[in-house]
Amino acid sequence: PACPHFGRCGGCDFMHMDYELETALKRDRVVEAFRRIGGVEPGDLPIAAAPSTEYYRNKAQFPVAVRSDGPAAGFFRARTHELIPVTRCLIQPPEAEAVSEAVLAWMRQYSIPAYDEGTHSGLVRHIFIRKAETTGQIMVCIVANCETLPHGEELVSALRAAVPTVASVVHSVNTRPGNVILGDQYHDLYGPGWIEDTLCGLTFRLSAASFYQVNRHQAEVLYEKALRMADLHGTETVLDLYCGTGTITLCLAKQAGEAIGVEVVPQAIRDAEENARRNGVSNVRFLCADAGQAAAEFSARGVRPAVITVDPPRKGISADVIDAIAVMAPEKLVYISCDPGTLARDVKRLTEKGYSLQQAEAVDLFPRTKHIETVCLLSKLSEAKQHIEIDLDLDELDATAAEVKATYTEIKDYVMEHYGLHVSSLYISQVKRKYGLEVGQNYNLAKTENAKVPKCPPEKEVAIKAALEHFMMLPAAETEGA
């Protein structure tokens, strides 16, 4: 392996291997996860290899620790908190080493102590670096166990002397014990507190807390695949959960009627709103909320996006988000994932909710590491595909002229106009039966012995009941209690 730290720092798992073999192994990992965990066959899953395996990352996070010879920065050995000092990393931006050395020299000069997680004492915890590939701007964020960083002006001078392209220096206040890197407060020591980069023809403002893919070139490849799978035609409403700074949301907005982005980090939402303004995108709005809470709120309000996109953290989508997605029932779900295992688990859950995996592709955003990005398309199965041989019409329902004040077609048209939902004659009959309206005795019987009869979903029952009330087909007691 070209890296002298290979096998010690735990970052690069494949540095010793031919890149073609690495990508083949990553593809196999995704395929096997789909088969073994998801219970689905992904077919001939392609993988988009990276054009470069070195210096591709636009973000570096160096933990800082106390050593006998002074403060040191590097990476933790895998599955430990043992710091391995790293002088030259082959996948980080080249400026990262100069920034790290400048910070450590500043700490030694002014006796700024490194953080000790055992005693929760000391100050500097992490050196966080972002680089904008297209502008060359560098942002340095010092994560420290204090409200005010001592000798901040001297730190800025040292960093600008070491790396002239430093455009922002930020102090992130993190006084909490634990493994979370960034804190909740940010103090700008120099510059605006953000840098600017371009992606997919759009300009993005990036702060320390903003989510942004670490490999810009491959991120463009990934997003282009996601947009192709979404197959938008300019009229659809698209909901983007876990939107970060709005990168995917704004790309979707260019091809959709309206795009809605949801993200739990307030600073990221502020960046997303500013990114929309800077790019002149007006058919987009952002909501600062937990993805599960937002999805549940949208489903309760009857929001029916044609497409939902998700790009969750490595732990995947929570069960409540999946439930809310199922209630909103988008025609398409585009799922971007950095973990094949949780992706396959969620695909299985979504399959149980009536979705089917249509296609999947892998994109290598993390050469030399074990990580692999995957984008897949799931489509909502039609009722005809979900259930077997359900073939009913009014004759089979034995509806009589005496009890039909509105035809099934009129009820369907009312529900579509007022709720945007397609309902079947079967569902209408089930609701009528539930509220005491007479229907034929075979209203829910399939033609074959083992066929599965679908039950009317709650949101469609509400819509059908409203239609029955509108046409005055419910008894007075039912109408008064509505």
PDB file of C-alpha atoms in Angstrom, residues 132-260:
ATOM      1  CA  ALA A 132     -14.640  23.869  -2.066  1.00  0.00           C
ATOM      2  CA  GLU A 133     -13.256  22.216  -5.166  1.00  0.00           C
ATOM      3  CA  THR A 134     -14.450  24.764  -7.719  1.00  0.00           C
ATOM      4  CA  THR A 135     -13.540  27.912  -5.762  1.00  0.00           C
ATOM      5  CA  GLY A 136     -10.563  26.547  -3.820  1.00  0.00           C
ATOM      6  CA  GLN A 137     -11.883  28.119  -0.614  1.00  0.00           C
ATOM      7  CA  ILE A 138     -10.944  26.480   2.696  1.00  0.00           C
ATOM      8  CA  MET A 139     -12.981  26.565   5.902  1.00  0.00           C
ATOM      9  CA  VAL A 140     -11.352  25.592   9.199  1.00  0.00           C
ATOM     10  CA  CYS A 141     -13.528  24.773  12.193  1.00  0.00           C
ATOM     11  CA  ILE A 142     -11.909  24.297  15.601  1.00  0.00           C
ATOM     12  CA  VAL A 143     -14.117  22.191  17.866  1.00  0.00           C
ATOM     13  CA  ALA A 144     -13.288  23.112  21.447  1.00  0.00           C
ATOM     14  CA  ASN A 145     -14.487  22.443  24.976  1.00  0.00           C
ATOM     15  CA  CYS A 146     -14.992  26.135  25.793  1.00  0.00           C
ATOM     16  CA  GLU A 147     -17.310  29.057  25.109  1.00  0.00           C
ATOM     17  CA  THR A 148     -14.499  31.414  24.074  1.00  0.00           C
ATOM     18  CA  LEU A 149     -11.404  30.217  22.235  1.00  0.00           C
ATOM     19  CA  PRO A 150      -8.227  31.819  23.632  1.00  0.00           C
ATOM     20  CA  HIS A 151      -5.820  33.488  21.193  1.00  0.00           C
ATOM     21  CA  GLY A 152      -8.311  33.248  18.371  1.00  0.00           C
ATOM     22  CA  GLU A 153      -6.762  36.126  16.400  1.00  0.00           C
ATOM     23  CA  GLU A 154      -3.357  34.477  16.543  1.00  0.00           C
ATOM     24  CA  LEU A 155      -4.912  31.227  15.277  1.00  0.00           C
ATOM     25  CA  VAL A 156      -6.429  33.041  12.300  1.00  0.00           C
ATOM     26  CA  SER A 157      -3.091  34.635  11.438  1.00  0.00           C
ATOM     27  CA  ALA A 158      -1.307  31.284  11.646  1.00  0.00           C
ATOM     28  CA  LEU A 159      -3.865  29.559   9.425  1.00  0.00           C
ATOM     29  CA  ARG A 160      -3.886  32.300   6.767  1.00  0.00           C
ATOM     30  CA  ALA A 161      -0.095  32.265   6.666  1.00  0.00           C
ATOM     31  CA  ALA A 162       0.001  28.476   6.264  1.00  0.00           C
ATOM     32  CA  VAL A 163      -2.892  28.238   3.747  1.00  0.00           C
ATOM     33  CA  PRO A 164      -3.692  31.520   1.937  1.00  0.00           C
ATOM     34  CA  THR A 165      -6.964  30.114   0.545  1.00  0.00           C
ATOM     35  CA  VAL A 166      -8.516  29.928   4.028  1.00  0.00           C
ATOM     36  CA  ALA A 167     -11.750  31.896   3.663  1.00  0.00           C
ATOM     37  CA  SER A 168     -13.474  31.144   6.985  1.00  0.00           C
ATOM     38  CA  VAL A 169     -12.347  30.159  10.463  1.00  0.00           C
ATOM     39  CA  VAL A 170     -15.029  29.014  12.901  1.00  0.00           C
ATOM     40  CA  HIS A 171     -15.076  27.947  16.538  1.00  0.00           C
ATOM     41  CA  SER A 172     -17.623  25.207  17.286  1.00  0.00           C
ATOM     42  CA  VAL A 173     -18.510  25.057  20.980  1.00  0.00           C
ATOM     43  CA  ASN A 174     -18.798  21.458  22.184  1.00  0.00           C
ATOM     44  CA  THR A 175     -18.708  21.143  25.957  1.00  0.00           C
ATOM     45  CA  ARG A 176     -20.647  17.874  26.102  1.00  0.00           C
ATOM     46  CA  PRO A 177     -19.020  14.523  26.814  1.00  0.00           C
ATOM     47  CA  GLY A 178     -19.441  11.884  24.152  1.00  0.00           C
ATOM     48  CA  ASN A 179     -18.479  11.126  20.561  1.00  0.00           C
ATOM     49  CA  VAL A 180     -20.466  13.779  18.695  1.00  0.00           C
ATOM     50  CA  ILE A 181     -17.931  15.961  16.887  1.00  0.00           C
ATOM     51  CA  LEU A 182     -19.631  19.316  16.296  1.00  0.00           C
ATOM     52  CA  GLY A 183     -21.369  21.392  18.941  1.00  0.00           C
ATOM     53  CA  ASP A 184     -24.545  23.465  18.715  1.00  0.00           C
ATOM     54  CA  GLN A 185     -22.923  26.936  18.819  1.00  0.00           C
ATOM     55  CA  TYR A 186     -20.651  28.462  16.196  1.00  0.00           C
ATOM     56  CA  HIS A 187     -18.535  31.602  16.515  1.00  0.00           C
ATOM     57  CA  ASP A 188     -17.011  33.124  13.383  1.00  0.00           C
ATOM     58  CA  LEU A 189     -13.364  33.998  14.007  1.00  0.00           C
ATOM     59  CA  TYR A 190     -12.647  35.023  10.418  1.00  0.00           C
ATOM     60  CA  GLY A 191     -14.701  35.331   7.252  1.00  0.00           C
ATOM     61  CA  PRO A 192     -18.431  34.749   6.774  1.00  0.00           C
ATOM     62  CA  GLY A 193     -18.523  31.321   8.451  1.00  0.00           C
ATOM     63  CA  TRP A 194     -19.078  29.475   5.195  1.00  0.00           C
ATOM     64  CA  ILE A 195     -17.502  28.706   1.834  1.00  0.00           C
ATOM     65  CA  GLU A 196     -19.009  28.386  -1.626  1.00  0.00           C
ATOM     66  CA  ASP A 197     -18.901  25.507  -4.129  1.00  0.00           C
ATOM     67  CA  THR A 198     -20.778  24.495  -7.279  1.00  0.00           C
ATOM     68  CA  LEU A 199     -22.516  21.185  -7.880  1.00  0.00           C
ATOM     69  CA  CYS A 200     -24.690  20.119 -10.830  1.00  0.00           C
ATOM     70  CA  GLY A 201     -24.621  23.655 -12.211  1.00  0.00           C
ATOM     71  CA  LEU A 202     -25.825  25.192  -8.930  1.00  0.00           C
ATOM     72  CA  THR A 203     -23.955  27.262  -6.348  1.00  0.00           C
ATOM     73  CA  PHE A 204     -24.025  26.126  -2.723  1.00  0.00           C
ATOM     74  CA  ARG A 205     -23.089  27.817   0.522  1.00  0.00           C
ATOM     75  CA  LEU A 206     -21.488  25.358   2.952  1.00  0.00           C
ATOM     76  CA  SER A 207     -21.136  25.898   6.688  1.00  0.00           C
ATOM     77  CA  ALA A 208     -19.563  23.553   9.214  1.00  0.00           C
ATOM     78  CA  ALA A 209     -22.840  21.811  10.062  1.00  0.00           C
ATOM     79  CA  SER A 210     -23.985  21.415   6.453  1.00  0.00           C
ATOM     80  CA  PHE A 211     -24.212  17.969   4.949  1.00  0.00           C
ATOM     81  CA  TYR A 212     -22.334  17.842   1.651  1.00  0.00           C
ATOM     82  CA  GLN A 213     -21.076  14.779  -0.172  1.00  0.00           C
ATOM     83  CA  VAL A 214     -17.320  14.384   0.393  1.00  0.00           C
ATOM     84  CA  ASN A 215     -16.538  13.559  -3.262  1.00  0.00           C
ATOM     85  CA  ARG A 216     -17.884  16.322  -5.495  1.00  0.00           C
ATOM     86  CA  HIS A 217     -17.284  14.628  -8.861  1.00  0.00           C
ATOM     87  CA  GLN A 218     -18.936  11.387  -7.836  1.00  0.00           C
ATOM     88  CA  ALA A 219     -21.748  13.272  -6.097  1.00  0.00           C
ATOM     89  CA  GLU A 220     -22.679  14.770  -9.461  1.00  0.00           C
ATOM     90  CA  VAL A 221     -22.734  11.261 -10.940  1.00  0.00           C
ATOM     91  CA  LEU A 222     -24.906  10.059  -8.042  1.00  0.00           C
ATOM     92  CA  TYR A 223     -27.401  12.929  -8.303  1.00  0.00           C
ATOM     93  CA  GLU A 224     -27.687  12.575 -12.068  1.00  0.00           C
ATOM     94  CA  LYS A 225     -28.670   8.938 -11.567  1.00  0.00           C
ATOM     95  CA  ALA A 226     -31.199   9.926  -8.887  1.00  0.00           C
ATOM     96  CA  LEU A 227     -32.761  12.526 -11.188  1.00  0.00           C
ATOM     97  CA  ARG A 228     -32.971  10.023 -14.017  1.00  0.00           C
ATOM     98  CA  MET A 229     -34.768   7.570 -11.742  1.00  0.00           C
ATOM     99  CA  ALA A 230     -37.179  10.271 -10.524  1.00  0.00           C
ATOM    100  CA  ASP A 231     -38.093  10.962 -14.178  1.00  0.00           C
ATOM    101  CA  LEU A 232     -39.794  14.295 -13.475  1.00  0.00           C
ATOM    102  CA  HIS A 233     -41.849  16.175 -16.068  1.00  0.00           C
ATOM    103  CA  GLY A 234     -42.198  19.653 -14.556  1.00  0.00           C
ATOM    104  CA  THR A 235     -45.527  19.300 -12.748  1.00  0.00           C
ATOM    105  CA  GLU A 236     -44.871  16.935  -9.844  1.00  0.00           C
ATOM    106  CA  THR A 237     -44.573  17.735  -6.136  1.00  0.00           C
ATOM    107  CA  VAL A 238     -41.390  16.196  -4.764  1.00  0.00           C
ATOM    108  CA  LEU A 239     -40.560  15.700  -1.071  1.00  0.00           C
ATOM    109  CA  ASP A 240     -36.857  15.436  -0.198  1.00  0.00           C
ATOM    110  CA  LEU A 241     -36.238  14.062   3.300  1.00  0.00           C
ATOM    111  CA  TYR A 242     -32.807  14.506   4.946  1.00  0.00           C
ATOM    112  CA  CYS A 243     -32.096  17.335   2.482  1.00  0.00           C
ATOM    113  CA  GLY A 244     -28.985  18.817   4.118  1.00  0.00           C
ATOM    114  CA  THR A 245     -28.078  22.107   2.410  1.00  0.00           C
ATOM    115  CA  GLY A 246     -30.621  21.409  -0.312  1.00  0.00           C
ATOM    116  CA  THR A 247     -28.307  19.971  -2.950  1.00  0.00           C
ATOM    117  CA  ILE A 248     -30.689  17.245  -4.143  1.00  0.00           C
ATOM    118  CA  THR A 249     -33.771  19.398  -3.460  1.00  0.00           C
ATOM    119  CA  LEU A 250     -32.602  22.193  -5.745  1.00  0.00           C
ATOM    120  CA  CYS A 251     -31.592  19.735  -8.462  1.00  0.00           C
ATOM    121  CA  LEU A 252     -35.074  18.202  -8.271  1.00  0.00           C
ATOM    122  CA  ALA A 253     -36.745  21.619  -8.305  1.00  0.00           C
ATOM    123  CA  LYS A 254     -35.286  22.328 -11.747  1.00  0.00           C
ATOM    124  CA  GLN A 255     -37.403  19.480 -13.144  1.00  0.00           C
ATOM    125  CA  ALA A 256     -40.432  19.450 -10.776  1.00  0.00           C
ATOM    126  CA  GLY A 257     -43.486  21.596 -10.153  1.00  0.00           C
ATOM    127  CA  GLU A 258     -42.539  22.053  -6.483  1.00  0.00           C
ATOM    128  CA  ALA A 259     -39.807  20.606  -4.272  1.00  0.00           C
ATOM    129  CA  ILE A 260     -39.969  20.466  -0.462  1.00  0.00           C
TER     130      ILE A 260
END
